[in-house]
Every structure is written in C-alpha cells, then in structure tokens.
Amino acid sequence: MRPKLFFVLFLGFLDLCPALGQQDSLPVRYDSTPFSEVKKISADDLRPYQDDPKFDYEVITTENTWWNAIKTWMGNVLLRFFEWLFGAEKAVGSLAAFLRILPYILLGVLVYILIRFFLNVNATAMTQAKRNEALVSLSEEEHIIKNEDIQELIRKALAIQDYRLAVRYYYLFLLQKMSDKGLITWELQKTNDDYLNELRTAKIKAPFRTITRLYDYIWYGGFELDEGKYLKAEHAFERLQKTLEEHV
C-alpha cells in the first residue's frame, strides 16, 4: 500500500514543477510607445562609408599562377597528412595556422640550401682556378728550363729594368746548370728545399741556400728591387755560377 501512495505523490510533484517554473519567470513587457521621428539615411550619409576601403567587401579574384598552384598543392598534401596523423578534428586552430605558414618555411629552407650549394660551387671553382694558375706557372718554369735561352731572358728583363724577373730567370738558370751536371734531378713537382737536400757538396750547398733565400724573398715575397739592390743579389748568383763552372 505504501509504495503505491509514494508513486502517486511523486507524479503529483512532477505536475507541479512546471507551474512553479511559470510563477518564477519574468512577465514579457511590450513597448507600445509611438515613434516620434523616423530616422532617414541619405546618400550623403552613406558616401563616407562608400569611400572607406575598410567597407569595401567586393571579392577580387586573382590569377591562378603556378606558384599559387604549388602552394595550394603543398598545403593540401600536408593538411591530409596531418589529418591522417592526428585525426581530422585535430587539423584546426594552431595546427591549421602552422600548416598555412609551413610552405613558406619550406621555401626558406630550399633557398638556404640553394645559396649554400652555389657558394660551395663558387668556392670550389675559385680553388680549382688557383690550382690551375699554379700549374700554369709551374709549366712555364718547365718550358723555360728545358727550351729557352735563359741568359737571353735575363738580358731582356734587365733591359726593361724588371729586376725581380731577372732574379727569377737567374735562379732557374742555376737550377738548369745543376741539373745538367747531375747535382740535382729537376722535376716539376719538386720544391727548392728538395733540391737543397739533394746537394751533397758543401761548397755548392751553402751558396745555393743563400740564393734560395734571396729568391724566395724577392720573387715570392714581392720585394721590389732597384738596380743597386739587384747588383748585390746578382753577386751571390754569380759566385754560385762560377763554382758550378769549376765543378767537374
């Protein structure tokens, strides 16, 4: 009996709840005051807004260039990838913003890689050019020693007062003489120190060390000579030349 009574009371409470809710709600009030003045908008009122570009809502279609097509394609590919990776509902908000700027980031990386590539190519080309220049210089030395009348080259250099060039020719002339006498073995890739180490006679080795020091200082060091300084250097070259002529 008691369960039935409780059930009846519960149903009565449910019927009472809407009535209580209606009693607590605010009444709706309508404004029936007549309009005292109707506001009219003239063309002059609209003109400042028409001239303001902020209120220009005209849609301008741009030409679909190849760059726009590439950006759109890359964006769609990346969007599908991230949607697959994180789920379609995840590719919004900050991730969507990241995807929009990602093509520009990739473009910047590509430009950086291309710049580094061309810089490396140019550096390699410059290094190779310097090496080729050195090879040309060495080949010229080989040609002078094997084919030229070096004494005549010395005279021509002195005639135009190119004393540095005269020193260079004089040094090559003495290398030629030492090679002819078998004191050294002249080779293109050898250095002056190599020739110094090949000499076994102290009478020749000491003056050759002196003229080698002079040659390196004047020719490779870019030291400019006048006639007086050249004559002092020439004296050291002539002493070694005389020693070589006496050597059997």
PDB file of C-alpha atoms in Angstrom:
ATOM      1  CA  MET A   1       0.000   0.000   0.000  1.00  0.00           C
ATOM      2  CA  ARG A   2       2.802   2.418   0.887  1.00  0.00           C
ATOM      3  CA  PRO A   3       4.662   2.049  -2.402  1.00  0.00           C
ATOM      4  CA  LYS A   4       1.512   2.941  -4.355  1.00  0.00           C
ATOM      5  CA  LEU A   5       0.960   6.038  -2.211  1.00  0.00           C
ATOM      6  CA  PHE A   6       4.537   7.176  -2.766  1.00  0.00           C
ATOM      7  CA  PHE A   7       4.214   6.732  -6.521  1.00  0.00           C
ATOM      8  CA  VAL A   8       1.016   8.856  -6.640  1.00  0.00           C
ATOM      9  CA  LEU A   9       2.664  11.635  -4.644  1.00  0.00           C
ATOM     10  CA  PHE A  10       5.723  11.592  -6.961  1.00  0.00           C
ATOM     11  CA  LEU A  11       3.525  12.044 -10.062  1.00  0.00           C
ATOM     12  CA  GLY A  12       1.742  14.950  -8.443  1.00  0.00           C
ATOM     13  CA  PHE A  13       5.101  16.620  -7.740  1.00  0.00           C
ATOM     14  CA  LEU A  14       6.102  16.317 -11.417  1.00  0.00           C
ATOM     15  CA  ASP A  15       2.846  18.032 -12.469  1.00  0.00           C
ATOM     16  CA  LEU A  16       3.502  20.818 -10.015  1.00  0.00           C
ATOM     17  CA  CYS A  17       7.054  21.638 -11.204  1.00  0.00           C
ATOM     18  CA  PRO A  18       6.070  23.401 -14.493  1.00  0.00           C
ATOM     19  CA  ALA A  19       3.592  25.556 -12.621  1.00  0.00           C
ATOM     20  CA  LEU A  20       6.240  26.596 -10.118  1.00  0.00           C
ATOM     21  CA  GLY A  21       8.623  27.398 -13.002  1.00  0.00           C
ATOM     22  CA  GLN A  22       5.996  29.588 -14.678  1.00  0.00           C
ATOM     23  CA  GLN A  23       5.343  31.507 -11.491  1.00  0.00           C
ATOM     24  CA  ASP A  24       9.095  32.312 -11.125  1.00  0.00           C
ATOM     25  CA  SER A  25       9.547  33.550 -14.782  1.00  0.00           C
ATOM     26  CA  LEU A  26       9.502  37.295 -15.514  1.00  0.00           C
ATOM     27  CA  PRO A  27       6.478  38.694 -17.395  1.00  0.00           C
ATOM     28  CA  VAL A  28       7.012  39.840 -21.012  1.00  0.00           C
ATOM     29  CA  ARG A  29       6.562  43.590 -21.478  1.00  0.00           C
ATOM     30  CA  TYR A  30       5.925  45.182 -24.884  1.00  0.00           C
ATOM     31  CA  ASP A  31       6.860  48.776 -25.743  1.00  0.00           C
ATOM     32  CA  SER A  32       3.843  50.430 -27.357  1.00  0.00           C
ATOM     33  CA  THR A  33       5.275  53.976 -27.409  1.00  0.00           C
ATOM     34  CA  PRO A  34       4.731  55.531 -30.858  1.00  0.00           C
ATOM     35  CA  PHE A  35       7.776  56.702 -32.869  1.00  0.00           C
ATOM     36  CA  SER A  36       8.284  60.440 -32.551  1.00  0.00           C
ATOM     37  CA  GLU A  37      10.698  60.661 -35.535  1.00  0.00           C
ATOM     38  CA  VAL A  38      11.674  58.261 -38.300  1.00  0.00           C
ATOM     39  CA  LYS A  39      15.456  58.360 -38.980  1.00  0.00           C
ATOM     40  CA  LYS A  40      16.240  58.649 -42.680  1.00  0.00           C
ATOM     41  CA  ILE A  41      19.613  57.795 -44.270  1.00  0.00           C
ATOM     42  CA  SER A  42      20.595  59.958 -47.213  1.00  0.00           C
ATOM     43  CA  ALA A  43      23.202  59.400 -49.917  1.00  0.00           C
ATOM     44  CA  ASP A  44      25.462  61.935 -48.195  1.00  0.00           C
ATOM     45  CA  ASP A  45      25.364  59.840 -45.042  1.00  0.00           C
ATOM     46  CA  LEU A  46      26.479  56.750 -46.974  1.00  0.00           C
ATOM     47  CA  ARG A  47      29.232  58.438 -49.010  1.00  0.00           C
ATOM     48  CA  PRO A  48      31.961  58.374 -46.257  1.00  0.00           C
ATOM     49  CA  TYR A  49      31.424  54.637 -45.838  1.00  0.00           C
ATOM     50  CA  GLN A  50      31.436  54.054 -49.588  1.00  0.00           C
ATOM     51  CA  ASP A  51      34.778  55.827 -49.930  1.00  0.00           C
ATOM     52  CA  ASP A  52      36.322  53.982 -46.978  1.00  0.00           C
ATOM     53  CA  PRO A  53      38.248  50.879 -48.235  1.00  0.00           C
ATOM     54  CA  LYS A  54      37.519  49.150 -44.918  1.00  0.00           C
ATOM     55  CA  PHE A  55      33.912  48.775 -46.009  1.00  0.00           C
ATOM     56  CA  ASP A  56      34.777  47.507 -49.492  1.00  0.00           C
ATOM     57  CA  TYR A  57      33.527  43.923 -49.456  1.00  0.00           C
ATOM     58  CA  GLU A  58      33.940  43.298 -53.172  1.00  0.00           C
ATOM     59  CA  VAL A  59      35.569  39.931 -53.851  1.00  0.00           C
ATOM     60  CA  ILE A  60      38.550  40.255 -56.199  1.00  0.00           C
ATOM     61  CA  THR A  61      39.625  37.106 -57.982  1.00  0.00           C
ATOM     62  CA  THR A  62      43.355  36.781 -58.600  1.00  0.00           C
ATOM     63  CA  GLU A  63      45.064  34.928 -61.403  1.00  0.00           C
ATOM     64  CA  ASN A  64      45.895  31.338 -60.523  1.00  0.00           C
ATOM     65  CA  THR A  65      49.662  31.370 -61.059  1.00  0.00           C
ATOM     66  CA  TRP A  66      51.969  28.370 -60.935  1.00  0.00           C
ATOM     67  CA  TRP A  67      53.305  29.491 -57.559  1.00  0.00           C
ATOM     68  CA  ASN A  68      49.795  29.681 -56.087  1.00  0.00           C
ATOM     69  CA  ALA A  69      49.063  26.245 -57.531  1.00  0.00           C
ATOM     70  CA  ILE A  70      52.215  24.814 -55.908  1.00  0.00           C
ATOM     71  CA  LYS A  71      51.374  26.384 -52.533  1.00  0.00           C
ATOM     72  CA  THR A  72      47.827  25.071 -52.712  1.00  0.00           C
ATOM     73  CA  TRP A  73      49.025  21.590 -53.632  1.00  0.00           C
ATOM     74  CA  MET A  74      51.627  21.521 -50.866  1.00  0.00           C
ATOM     75  CA  GLY A  75      49.113  22.815 -48.350  1.00  0.00           C
ATOM     76  CA  ASN A  76      46.564  20.156 -49.302  1.00  0.00           C
ATOM     77  CA  VAL A  77      49.144  17.370 -49.111  1.00  0.00           C
ATOM     78  CA  LEU A  78      50.367  18.480 -45.710  1.00  0.00           C
ATOM     79  CA  LEU A  79      46.828  19.008 -44.472  1.00  0.00           C
ATOM     80  CA  ARG A  80      45.841  15.486 -45.468  1.00  0.00           C
ATOM     81  CA  PHE A  81      48.995  14.121 -43.861  1.00  0.00           C
ATOM     82  CA  PHE A  82      48.384  15.849 -40.533  1.00  0.00           C
ATOM     83  CA  GLU A  83      44.705  14.956 -40.614  1.00  0.00           C
ATOM     84  CA  TRP A  84      45.726  11.345 -41.116  1.00  0.00           C
ATOM     85  CA  LEU A  85      48.363  11.612 -38.377  1.00  0.00           C
ATOM     86  CA  PHE A  86      46.323  13.429 -35.738  1.00  0.00           C
ATOM     87  CA  GLY A  87      42.769  12.890 -36.897  1.00  0.00           C
ATOM     88  CA  ALA A  88      40.586  15.208 -38.970  1.00  0.00           C
ATOM     89  CA  GLU A  89      39.327  17.101 -35.918  1.00  0.00           C
ATOM     90  CA  LYS A  90      42.921  17.925 -34.874  1.00  0.00           C
ATOM     91  CA  ALA A  91      43.899  19.869 -38.025  1.00  0.00           C
ATOM     92  CA  VAL A  92      42.397  23.126 -36.774  1.00  0.00           C
ATOM     93  CA  GLY A  93      43.464  26.009 -34.583  1.00  0.00           C
ATOM     94  CA  SER A  94      47.204  26.372 -34.069  1.00  0.00           C
ATOM     95  CA  LEU A  95      47.951  23.339 -36.236  1.00  0.00           C
ATOM     96  CA  ALA A  96      45.990  24.807 -39.118  1.00  0.00           C
ATOM     97  CA  ALA A  97      47.898  28.086 -38.732  1.00  0.00           C
ATOM     98  CA  PHE A  98      51.170  26.161 -38.767  1.00  0.00           C
ATOM     99  CA  LEU A  99      50.155  24.381 -41.939  1.00  0.00           C
ATOM    100  CA  ARG A 100      49.445  27.714 -43.601  1.00  0.00           C
ATOM    101  CA  ILE A 101      52.944  29.053 -42.930  1.00  0.00           C
ATOM    102  CA  LEU A 102      54.722  25.732 -43.488  1.00  0.00           C
ATOM    103  CA  PRO A 103      55.092  26.227 -47.295  1.00  0.00           C
ATOM    104  CA  TYR A 104      56.960  29.490 -46.644  1.00  0.00           C
ATOM    105  CA  ILE A 105      59.222  27.765 -44.124  1.00  0.00           C
ATOM    106  CA  LEU A 106      59.985  25.032 -46.654  1.00  0.00           C
ATOM    107  CA  LEU A 107      60.656  27.665 -49.315  1.00  0.00           C
ATOM    108  CA  GLY A 108      63.094  29.444 -46.990  1.00  0.00           C
ATOM    109  CA  VAL A 109      64.898  26.163 -46.317  1.00  0.00           C
ATOM    110  CA  LEU A 110      65.081  25.480 -50.059  1.00  0.00           C
ATOM    111  CA  VAL A 111      66.509  28.957 -50.778  1.00  0.00           C
ATOM    112  CA  TYR A 112      69.080  28.492 -47.992  1.00  0.00           C
ATOM    113  CA  ILE A 113      70.159  25.113 -49.411  1.00  0.00           C
ATOM    114  CA  LEU A 114      70.478  26.575 -52.913  1.00  0.00           C
ATOM    115  CA  ILE A 115      72.541  29.530 -51.659  1.00  0.00           C
ATOM    116  CA  ARG A 116      74.878  27.194 -49.731  1.00  0.00           C
ATOM    117  CA  PHE A 117      75.172  24.962 -52.791  1.00  0.00           C
ATOM    118  CA  PHE A 118      76.136  27.809 -55.145  1.00  0.00           C
ATOM    119  CA  LEU A 119      78.548  29.266 -52.582  1.00  0.00           C
ATOM    120  CA  ASN A 120      80.269  25.893 -52.294  1.00  0.00           C
ATOM    121  CA  VAL A 121      80.397  25.579 -56.074  1.00  0.00           C
ATOM    122  CA  ASN A 122      81.929  29.048 -56.410  1.00  0.00           C
ATOM    123  CA  ALA A 123      84.455  28.347 -53.646  1.00  0.00           C
ATOM    124  CA  THR A 124      85.424  25.081 -55.335  1.00  0.00           C
ATOM    125  CA  ALA A 125      85.730  26.829 -58.686  1.00  0.00           C
ATOM    126  CA  MET A 126      87.937  29.544 -57.196  1.00  0.00           C
ATOM    127  CA  THR A 127      90.149  26.958 -55.503  1.00  0.00           C
ATOM    128  CA  GLN A 128      90.428  24.991 -58.730  1.00  0.00           C
ATOM    129  CA  ALA A 129      91.252  28.171 -60.627  1.00  0.00           C
ATOM    130  CA  LYS A 130      94.079  28.948 -58.194  1.00  0.00           C
ATOM    131  CA  ARG A 131      95.386  25.410 -58.595  1.00  0.00           C
ATOM    132  CA  ASN A 132      95.233  25.721 -62.366  1.00  0.00           C
ATOM    133  CA  GLU A 133      97.041  29.052 -62.155  1.00  0.00           C
ATOM    134  CA  ALA A 134      99.801  27.394 -60.117  1.00  0.00           C
ATOM    135  CA  LEU A 135     100.042  24.572 -62.649  1.00  0.00           C
ATOM    136  CA  VAL A 136     100.348  27.068 -65.484  1.00  0.00           C
ATOM    137  CA  SER A 137     103.133  28.837 -63.604  1.00  0.00           C
ATOM    138  CA  LEU A 138     104.969  25.570 -62.994  1.00  0.00           C
ATOM    139  CA  SER A 139     104.536  24.519 -66.605  1.00  0.00           C
ATOM    140  CA  GLU A 140     106.073  27.829 -67.640  1.00  0.00           C
ATOM    141  CA  GLU A 141     109.091  27.106 -65.444  1.00  0.00           C
ATOM    142  CA  GLU A 142     109.459  23.697 -67.072  1.00  0.00           C
ATOM    143  CA  HIS A 143     109.298  25.267 -70.518  1.00  0.00           C
ATOM    144  CA  ILE A 144     111.912  27.889 -69.600  1.00  0.00           C
ATOM    145  CA  ILE A 145     114.374  25.384 -68.148  1.00  0.00           C
ATOM    146  CA  LYS A 146     114.047  22.874 -70.986  1.00  0.00           C
ATOM    147  CA  ASN A 147     113.601  25.090 -74.031  1.00  0.00           C
ATOM    148  CA  GLU A 148     114.587  28.725 -73.520  1.00  0.00           C
ATOM    149  CA  ASP A 149     117.888  30.578 -73.676  1.00  0.00           C
ATOM    150  CA  ILE A 150     117.712  31.768 -70.087  1.00  0.00           C
ATOM    151  CA  GLN A 151     120.726  34.064 -70.382  1.00  0.00           C
ATOM    152  CA  GLU A 152     118.887  35.945 -73.142  1.00  0.00           C
ATOM    153  CA  LEU A 153     115.792  36.162 -70.937  1.00  0.00           C
ATOM    154  CA  ILE A 154     117.921  37.700 -68.156  1.00  0.00           C
ATOM    155  CA  ARG A 155     119.273  40.333 -70.555  1.00  0.00           C
ATOM    156  CA  LYS A 156     115.782  41.246 -71.763  1.00  0.00           C
ATOM    157  CA  ALA A 157     114.488  41.576 -68.190  1.00  0.00           C
ATOM    158  CA  LEU A 158     117.403  43.868 -67.284  1.00  0.00           C
ATOM    159  CA  ALA A 159     116.806  45.932 -70.421  1.00  0.00           C
ATOM    160  CA  ILE A 160     113.301  46.857 -69.204  1.00  0.00           C
ATOM    161  CA  GLN A 161     114.570  47.201 -65.604  1.00  0.00           C
ATOM    162  CA  ASP A 162     112.400  44.331 -64.338  1.00  0.00           C
ATOM    163  CA  TYR A 163     114.890  43.233 -61.707  1.00  0.00           C
ATOM    164  CA  ARG A 164     112.551  40.806 -59.940  1.00  0.00           C
ATOM    165  CA  LEU A 165     112.029  38.920 -63.193  1.00  0.00           C
ATOM    166  CA  ALA A 166     115.777  38.911 -63.808  1.00  0.00           C
ATOM    167  CA  VAL A 167     116.307  37.287 -60.383  1.00  0.00           C
ATOM    168  CA  ARG A 168     113.738  34.632 -61.224  1.00  0.00           C
ATOM    169  CA  TYR A 169     115.435  33.823 -64.555  1.00  0.00           C
ATOM    170  CA  TYR A 170     118.857  33.729 -62.895  1.00  0.00           C
ATOM    171  CA  TYR A 171     117.633  31.239 -60.300  1.00  0.00           C
ATOM    172  CA  LEU A 172     116.129  28.998 -62.997  1.00  0.00           C
ATOM    173  CA  PHE A 173     119.381  29.260 -64.931  1.00  0.00           C
ATOM    174  CA  LEU A 174     121.355  27.906 -61.959  1.00  0.00           C
ATOM    175  CA  LEU A 175     118.815  25.070 -61.462  1.00  0.00           C
ATOM    176  CA  GLN A 176     119.354  24.215 -65.117  1.00  0.00           C
ATOM    177  CA  LYS A 177     123.133  24.148 -64.663  1.00  0.00           C
ATOM    178  CA  MET A 178     122.965  21.944 -61.546  1.00  0.00           C
ATOM    179  CA  SER A 179     120.614  19.559 -63.354  1.00  0.00           C
ATOM    180  CA  ASP A 180     122.947  19.375 -66.376  1.00  0.00           C
ATOM    181  CA  LYS A 181     125.864  18.463 -64.082  1.00  0.00           C
ATOM    182  CA  GLY A 182     123.815  15.757 -62.313  1.00  0.00           C
ATOM    183  CA  LEU A 183     123.912  17.519 -58.968  1.00  0.00           C
ATOM    184  CA  ILE A 184     120.089  17.540 -58.764  1.00  0.00           C
ATOM    185  CA  THR A 185     117.273  15.852 -60.627  1.00  0.00           C
ATOM    186  CA  TRP A 186     114.923  18.601 -61.783  1.00  0.00           C
ATOM    187  CA  GLU A 187     111.238  17.654 -61.643  1.00  0.00           C
ATOM    188  CA  LEU A 188     108.112  19.749 -61.951  1.00  0.00           C
ATOM    189  CA  GLN A 189     106.633  18.879 -58.564  1.00  0.00           C
ATOM    190  CA  LYS A 190     109.810  19.359 -56.534  1.00  0.00           C
ATOM    191  CA  THR A 191     110.402  22.325 -54.223  1.00  0.00           C
ATOM    192  CA  ASN A 192     113.549  24.370 -53.724  1.00  0.00           C
ATOM    193  CA  ASP A 193     114.103  22.618 -50.402  1.00  0.00           C
ATOM    194  CA  ASP A 194     114.024  19.284 -52.222  1.00  0.00           C
ATOM    195  CA  TYR A 195     116.887  20.441 -54.440  1.00  0.00           C
ATOM    196  CA  LEU A 196     118.784  21.709 -51.405  1.00  0.00           C
ATOM    197  CA  ASN A 197     118.503  18.276 -49.774  1.00  0.00           C
ATOM    198  CA  GLU A 198     119.778  16.578 -52.934  1.00  0.00           C
ATOM    199  CA  LEU A 199     123.062  18.513 -52.915  1.00  0.00           C
ATOM    200  CA  ARG A 200     125.924  16.620 -51.303  1.00  0.00           C
ATOM    201  CA  THR A 201     128.793  19.063 -51.858  1.00  0.00           C
ATOM    202  CA  ALA A 202     129.028  21.678 -49.099  1.00  0.00           C
ATOM    203  CA  LYS A 203     130.862  24.045 -51.454  1.00  0.00           C
ATOM    204  CA  ILE A 204     127.714  24.194 -53.624  1.00  0.00           C
ATOM    205  CA  LYS A 205     125.049  23.625 -50.981  1.00  0.00           C
ATOM    206  CA  ALA A 206     125.919  26.695 -48.876  1.00  0.00           C
ATOM    207  CA  PRO A 207     125.733  29.303 -51.694  1.00  0.00           C
ATOM    208  CA  PHE A 208     122.628  27.601 -53.119  1.00  0.00           C
ATOM    209  CA  ARG A 209     120.944  28.002 -49.706  1.00  0.00           C
ATOM    210  CA  THR A 210     121.850  31.720 -49.832  1.00  0.00           C
ATOM    211  CA  ILE A 211     120.430  32.366 -53.312  1.00  0.00           C
ATOM    212  CA  THR A 212     117.336  30.293 -52.500  1.00  0.00           C
ATOM    213  CA  ARG A 213     116.675  32.561 -49.528  1.00  0.00           C
ATOM    214  CA  LEU A 214     117.143  35.630 -51.764  1.00  0.00           C
ATOM    215  CA  TYR A 215     114.915  34.197 -54.496  1.00  0.00           C
ATOM    216  CA  ASP A 216     112.074  33.338 -52.103  1.00  0.00           C
ATOM    217  CA  TYR A 217     112.252  36.769 -50.502  1.00  0.00           C
ATOM    218  CA  ILE A 218     112.387  38.715 -53.782  1.00  0.00           C
ATOM    219  CA  TRP A 219     110.120  36.670 -56.069  1.00  0.00           C
ATOM    220  CA  TYR A 220     107.527  35.105 -53.755  1.00  0.00           C
ATOM    221  CA  GLY A 221     107.743  37.872 -51.154  1.00  0.00           C
ATOM    222  CA  GLY A 222     107.033  40.523 -53.756  1.00  0.00           C
ATOM    223  CA  PHE A 223     110.088  42.578 -52.745  1.00  0.00           C
ATOM    224  CA  GLU A 224     110.696  45.390 -55.240  1.00  0.00           C
ATOM    225  CA  LEU A 225     114.274  45.892 -56.421  1.00  0.00           C
ATOM    226  CA  ASP A 226     116.158  48.853 -57.738  1.00  0.00           C
ATOM    227  CA  GLU A 227     119.366  48.499 -59.680  1.00  0.00           C
ATOM    228  CA  GLY A 228     121.627  48.766 -56.633  1.00  0.00           C
ATOM    229  CA  LYS A 229     119.818  46.021 -54.708  1.00  0.00           C
ATOM    230  CA  TYR A 230     119.748  43.821 -57.788  1.00  0.00           C
ATOM    231  CA  LEU A 231     123.513  44.080 -58.229  1.00  0.00           C
ATOM    232  CA  LYS A 232     124.025  42.858 -54.646  1.00  0.00           C
ATOM    233  CA  ALA A 233     121.751  39.859 -55.300  1.00  0.00           C
ATOM    234  CA  GLU A 234     123.428  39.250 -58.665  1.00  0.00           C
ATOM    235  CA  HIS A 235     126.814  38.990 -56.959  1.00  0.00           C
ATOM    236  CA  ALA A 236     125.594  35.977 -54.920  1.00  0.00           C
ATOM    237  CA  PHE A 237     124.216  34.315 -58.070  1.00  0.00           C
ATOM    238  CA  GLU A 238     127.477  34.885 -59.965  1.00  0.00           C
ATOM    239  CA  ARG A 239     129.557  33.275 -57.196  1.00  0.00           C
ATOM    240  CA  LEU A 240     127.456  30.090 -57.358  1.00  0.00           C
ATOM    241  CA  GLN A 241     127.628  30.138 -61.168  1.00  0.00           C
ATOM    242  CA  LYS A 242     131.409  30.330 -61.019  1.00  0.00           C
ATOM    243  CA  THR A 243     131.527  27.451 -58.517  1.00  0.00           C
ATOM    244  CA  LEU A 244     129.358  25.307 -60.799  1.00  0.00           C
ATOM    245  CA  GLU A 245     131.568  26.048 -63.799  1.00  0.00           C
ATOM    246  CA  GLU A 246     134.617  24.855 -61.814  1.00  0.00           C
ATOM    247  CA  HIS A 247     132.847  21.716 -60.612  1.00  0.00           C
ATOM    248  CA  VAL A 248     133.724  18.620 -62.608  1.00  0.00           C
TER     249      VAL A 248
END
